[in-house]
Tab-separated table of C-alpha atoms in Angstrom:
chain	number	residue	atom	x	y	z
Y	84	UNK	CA	-8.655	3.000	-45.869
Y	85	UNK	CA	-7.209	5.847	-47.599
Y	86	UNK	CA	-6.200	6.087	-50.847
Y	87	UNK	CA	-2.646	7.151	-52.072
Y	88	UNK	CA	-1.556	8.587	-55.489
Y	89	UNK	CA	1.698	7.639	-56.011
Y	90	UNK	CA	3.783	8.746	-59.453
Y	91	UNK	CA	5.521	8.595	-61.080
Y	92	UNK	CA	4.539	4.687	-61.645
Y	93	UNK	CA	8.376	3.598	-63.376
Y	94	UNK	CA	11.017	5.494	-65.131
Y	95	UNK	CA	14.517	4.959	-65.931
Y	96	UNK	CA	17.606	7.525	-65.175
Y	97	UNK	CA	20.729	8.198	-65.761
Y	98	UNK	CA	23.543	7.113	-63.359
Y	99	UNK	CA	24.305	10.384	-61.368
Y	100	UNK	CA	21.000	12.334	-62.045
Y	101	UNK	CA	17.870	11.977	-58.855
Y	102	UNK	CA	14.725	11.234	-59.391
Y	103	UNK	CA	11.372	12.676	-56.990
Y	104	UNK	CA	8.585	10.840	-56.138
Y	105	UNK	CA	5.505	12.266	-55.225
Y	106	UNK	CA	2.221	11.093	-53.011
Y	107	UNK	CA	-0.793	12.329	-52.893
Y	108	UNK	CA	-3.761	11.192	-49.754
Y	109	UNK	CA	-7.034	11.724	-49.925
Y	110	UNK	CA	-7.294	12.254	-46.800
Y	111	UNK	CA	-5.259	14.157	-43.863
Y	112	UNK	CA	-2.477	11.939	-41.932
Y	113	UNK	CA	0.114	12.158	-39.700
Y	114	UNK	CA	2.387	10.036	-40.656
Y	115	UNK	CA	4.051	8.661	-44.230
Y	116	UNK	CA	6.146	5.784	-44.747
Y	117	UNK	CA	8.456	5.545	-47.702
Y	118	UNK	CA	9.572	2.057	-48.035
Y	119	UNK	CA	12.050	0.485	-50.694
Y	120	UNK	CA	11.519	-2.790	-52.523
Y	121	UNK	CA	14.701	-4.227	-54.516
Y	122	UNK	CA	14.071	-6.792	-56.782
Y	123	UNK	CA	13.386	-10.734	-55.123
Y	124	UNK	CA	13.090	-8.656	-51.826
Y	125	UNK	CA	11.097	-7.687	-48.898
Y	126	UNK	CA	9.735	-4.130	-48.156
Y	127	UNK	CA	12.889	-2.242	-46.324
Y	128	UNK	CA	11.583	1.105	-44.624
Y	129	UNK	CA	13.501	4.375	-45.295
Y	130	UNK	CA	12.209	6.907	-43.864
Y	131	UNK	CA	8.802	8.317	-41.738
Y	132	UNK	CA	7.817	11.630	-42.439
Y	133	UNK	CA	5.846	13.632	-40.354
Y	134	UNK	CA	4.151	17.058	-41.352
Y	135	UNK	CA	6.127	20.036	-39.952
Y	136	UNK	CA	8.915	18.195	-39.011
Y	137	UNK	CA	12.358	16.334	-40.676
Y	138	UNK	CA	12.048	12.763	-41.156
Y	139	UNK	CA	13.147	9.853	-39.257
Y	140	UNK	CA	15.511	8.106	-41.325
Y	141	UNK	CA	16.158	4.664	-40.320
Y	142	UNK	CA	19.821	3.211	-40.236
Y	143	UNK	CA	21.719	2.751	-43.332
Y	144	UNK	CA	19.535	5.569	-44.784
Y	145	UNK	CA	20.448	9.278	-45.074
Y	146	UNK	CA	18.858	12.380	-45.544
Y	147	UNK	CA	21.296	13.990	-48.479
Y	148	UNK	CA	20.555	10.460	-50.193
Y	149	UNK	CA	16.954	10.502	-50.158
Y	150	UNK	CA	15.674	13.722	-48.959
Y	151	UNK	CA	11.853	13.733	-48.152
Y	152	UNK	CA	9.291	16.756	-48.018
Y	153	UNK	CA	6.139	16.379	-46.011
Y	154	UNK	CA	4.579	20.115	-47.210
Y	155	UNK	CA	1.168	19.230	-45.865
Y	156	UNK	CA	-0.694	16.409	-44.142
Y	157	UNK	CA	-1.619	15.030	-47.600
Y	158	UNK	CA	1.030	15.094	-49.921
Y	159	UNK	CA	5.125	13.948	-49.704
Y	160	UNK	CA	8.207	13.447	-52.095
Y	161	UNK	CA	10.778	11.354	-51.482
Y	162	UNK	CA	13.940	12.131	-53.937
Y	163	UNK	CA	16.412	9.509	-54.996
Y	164	UNK	CA	19.767	11.633	-55.585
Y	165	UNK	CA	22.880	10.943	-57.249
Y	166	UNK	CA	21.496	7.604	-58.674
Y	167	UNK	CA	23.739	4.260	-58.806
Y	168	UNK	CA	22.321	1.384	-60.513
Y	169	UNK	CA	22.667	-0.185	-56.748
Y	170	UNK	CA	18.811	2.535	-56.509
Y	171	UNK	CA	17.180	0.408	-58.655
Y	172	UNK	CA	13.956	-0.986	-56.841
Y	173	UNK	CA	10.476	0.178	-56.282
Y	174	UNK	CA	9.806	2.237	-53.867
Y	175	UNK	CA	7.086	2.655	-52.380
Y	176	UNK	CA	4.678	5.590	-49.932
Y	177	UNK	CA	2.272	4.331	-47.081
Y	178	UNK	CA	0.120	5.475	-44.451
Y	179	UNK	CA	-1.801	4.241	-41.516
Y	180	UNK	CA	-5.321	2.807	-41.782
Y	181	UNK	CA	-7.888	4.195	-39.734
Y	182	UNK	CA	-8.112	4.343	-36.366
Y	183	UNK	CA	-4.449	3.723	-36.058
Y	184	UNK	CA	-4.763	0.072	-36.119
Y	185	UNK	CA	-5.888	-0.780	-39.033
Y	186	UNK	CA	-2.852	-1.787	-41.291
Y	187	UNK	CA	-1.123	0.239	-43.551
Y	188	UNK	CA	-2.234	1.253	-47.207
Y	189	UNK	CA	0.022	1.244	-50.167
Y	190	UNK	CA	0.840	3.502	-53.101
Y	191	UNK	CA	1.250	1.812	-56.055
Y	192	UNK	CA	4.605	2.047	-56.154
Y	193	UNK	CA	7.338	3.269	-57.828
Y	194	UNK	CA	9.683	1.164	-60.458
Y	195	UNK	CA	12.974	3.028	-60.702
Y	196	UNK	CA	15.776	1.840	-63.098
Y	197	UNK	CA	19.072	3.237	-63.220
Y	198	UNK	CA	21.309	2.632	-66.023
Q	186	UNK	CA	18.621	-12.111	-35.593
Q	187	UNK	CA	15.796	-10.123	-37.773
Q	188	UNK	CA	13.090	-8.540	-36.794
Q	189	UNK	CA	10.916	-10.669	-38.760
Q	190	UNK	CA	11.378	-13.823	-40.283
Q	191	UNK	CA	9.860	-16.275	-43.030
Q	192	UNK	CA	11.588	-19.297	-43.505
Q	193	UNK	CA	9.533	-21.389	-45.950
Q	194	UNK	CA	10.730	-21.524	-49.412
Q	195	UNK	CA	8.019	-21.248	-52.419
Q	196	UNK	CA	4.734	-23.372	-51.421
Q	197	UNK	CA	2.554	-25.241	-53.660
Q	198	UNK	CA	-0.246	-26.575	-53.043
Q	199	UNK	CA	-3.826	-28.246	-55.051
Q	200	UNK	CA	-6.239	-26.548	-55.927
Q	201	UNK	CA	-8.728	-26.381	-52.701
Q	202	UNK	CA	-6.276	-27.470	-50.240
Q	203	UNK	CA	-4.835	-25.310	-47.302
Q	204	UNK	CA	-1.438	-23.205	-47.524
Q	205	UNK	CA	-0.153	-22.601	-44.227
Q	206	UNK	CA	2.650	-20.028	-43.401
Q	207	UNK	CA	4.682	-19.383	-40.518
Q	208	UNK	CA	6.338	-15.978	-39.012
Q	209	UNK	CA	8.183	-15.348	-36.059
Q	210	UNK	CA	9.525	-12.216	-35.100
Q	211	UNK	CA	11.888	-10.534	-32.548
Q	212	UNK	CA	10.332	-7.732	-30.744
Q	213	UNK	CA	8.412	-9.490	-27.896
Q	214	UNK	CA	7.170	-6.001	-27.372
Q	215	UNK	CA	5.305	-6.140	-30.528
Q	216	UNK	CA	1.266	-5.389	-30.538
Q	217	UNK	CA	0.163	-5.399	-33.839
Q	218	UNK	CA	0.616	-8.039	-36.700
Q	219	UNK	CA	-0.733	-8.193	-40.774
Q	220	UNK	CA	-0.126	-10.030	-43.757
Q	221	UNK	CA	-0.375	-8.472	-46.810
Q	222	UNK	CA	-0.736	-10.284	-50.417
Q	223	UNK	CA	1.731	-9.310	-52.761
Q	224	UNK	CA	0.957	-10.144	-56.253
Q	225	UNK	CA	3.824	-9.690	-58.942
Q	226	UNK	CA	4.102	-6.476	-59.965
Q	227	UNK	CA	1.933	-4.759	-57.655
Q	228	UNK	CA	2.032	-3.027	-54.016
Q	229	UNK	CA	1.622	-5.444	-51.027
Q	230	UNK	CA	-2.446	-5.441	-50.299
Q	231	UNK	CA	-3.725	-5.741	-46.809
Q	232	UNK	CA	-5.946	-8.671	-46.373
Q	233	UNK	CA	-5.242	-9.731	-42.244
Q	234	UNK	CA	-4.509	-8.228	-38.684
Q	235	UNK	CA	-4.512	-9.265	-35.516
Q	236	UNK	CA	-3.572	-8.410	-31.682
Q	237	UNK	CA	-4.771	-10.621	-29.740
Q	238	UNK	CA	-3.618	-13.988	-28.900
Q	239	UNK	CA	-5.474	-16.626	-30.762
Q	240	UNK	CA	-7.268	-17.143	-34.333
Q	241	UNK	CA	-9.198	-14.631	-36.418
Q	242	UNK	CA	-10.525	-15.776	-39.356
Q	243	UNK	CA	-11.543	-13.919	-42.161
Q	244	UNK	CA	-13.744	-15.451	-44.827
Q	245	UNK	CA	-11.055	-18.057	-46.125
Q	246	UNK	CA	-8.013	-16.608	-44.449
Q	247	UNK	CA	-7.234	-17.177	-40.808
Q	248	UNK	CA	-4.186	-15.349	-38.314
Q	249	UNK	CA	-2.997	-17.357	-35.498
Q	250	UNK	CA	-1.322	-14.846	-33.242
Q	251	UNK	CA	1.205	-16.562	-30.327
Q	252	UNK	CA	2.695	-14.162	-27.973
Q	253	UNK	CA	4.326	-16.267	-26.279
Q	254	UNK	CA	5.873	-18.107	-28.850
Q	255	UNK	CA	6.474	-14.486	-31.095
Q	256	UNK	CA	4.602	-16.403	-33.584
Q	257	UNK	CA	2.251	-15.348	-36.493
Q	258	UNK	CA	0.767	-17.870	-38.837
Q	259	UNK	CA	-1.824	-17.616	-41.933
Q	260	UNK	CA	-3.806	-19.902	-43.149
Q	261	UNK	CA	-5.984	-19.939	-46.438
Q	262	UNK	CA	-8.321	-22.380	-46.960
Q	263	UNK	CA	-9.697	-23.928	-50.174
Q	264	UNK	CA	-6.974	-22.354	-51.995
Q	265	UNK	CA	-7.890	-20.568	-55.411
Q	266	UNK	CA	-5.043	-20.042	-58.427
Q	267	UNK	CA	-6.304	-16.254	-58.018
Q	268	UNK	CA	-4.140	-16.880	-54.475
Q	269	UNK	CA	-1.346	-17.487	-55.976
Q	270	UNK	CA	1.051	-14.748	-54.678
Q	271	UNK	CA	3.307	-13.468	-52.570
Q	272	UNK	CA	2.508	-13.185	-48.743
Q	273	UNK	CA	4.045	-10.769	-46.171
Q	274	UNK	CA	3.940	-10.991	-42.344
Q	275	UNK	CA	4.346	-7.374	-41.507
Q	276	UNK	CA	4.668	-6.688	-37.377
Q	277	UNK	CA	4.293	-3.103	-35.814
Q	278	UNK	CA	6.825	-2.380	-33.157
Q	279	UNK	CA	7.583	0.902	-32.098
Q	280	UNK	CA	7.096	4.822	-33.173
Q	281	UNK	CA	4.322	2.826	-35.401
Q	282	UNK	CA	6.967	1.334	-37.485
Q	283	UNK	CA	6.123	-2.082	-39.717
Q	284	UNK	CA	9.206	-4.449	-40.103
Q	285	UNK	CA	8.171	-6.444	-43.031
Q	286	UNK	CA	9.610	-10.392	-43.258
Q	287	UNK	CA	11.252	-11.633	-46.704
Q	288	UNK	CA	7.913	-13.295	-47.820
Q	289	UNK	CA	6.564	-16.692	-49.327
Q	290	UNK	CA	5.418	-17.381	-52.583
Q	291	UNK	CA	2.131	-19.657	-52.522
Q	292	UNK	CA	1.367	-21.336	-55.598
Q	293	UNK	CA	-1.885	-22.820	-56.402
Q	294	UNK	CA	-2.022	-25.656	-58.275
Q	295	UNK	CA	-5.822	-26.368	-60.386
């Protein structure tokens, strides 16, 4: 399965600032997925990032708040903009497994605390 | 109705016993089903996937799928303390989206 390097692993940010999270995959993948996991909760899909087109956002998530870049088939970034304490979560990127049916691999996650 | 439901509370099992986890889903067109294990402070790790009705065994893990009842389960045999984690059920629907249940915490008591 793909190996994903995600950074930063954690950060503490001031209210009103922005943080960009990076994910690098060791192989080319068509789609990359960005999830949020709030404390004690399960994973919620934020958006799907395709190379060469705009990301597709899930209900409740908007591009102005969570802009995504996908410049090539191995890299993506998620920015959390104008942060508030409610954005404190773990953010995870994910890619589909080999053959499209092998499940999904996750990055190590970014633990974000907004103060 | 939530897309994927895992309703059981924390599950405590003695070491060596069987842990049984259940999951229901709402999208009848779903085709792929996954179980992830998540240790505290870590990202989810895929442990099982199943596509066809029936049972699928992998080591101490067995996944069971019943599409007519929209039901997926995971059995962990001979539970070990290292199995103590949160187990997440995930269902793949349209556009390759994965929807996750809220998870079940399993505690294996030595």
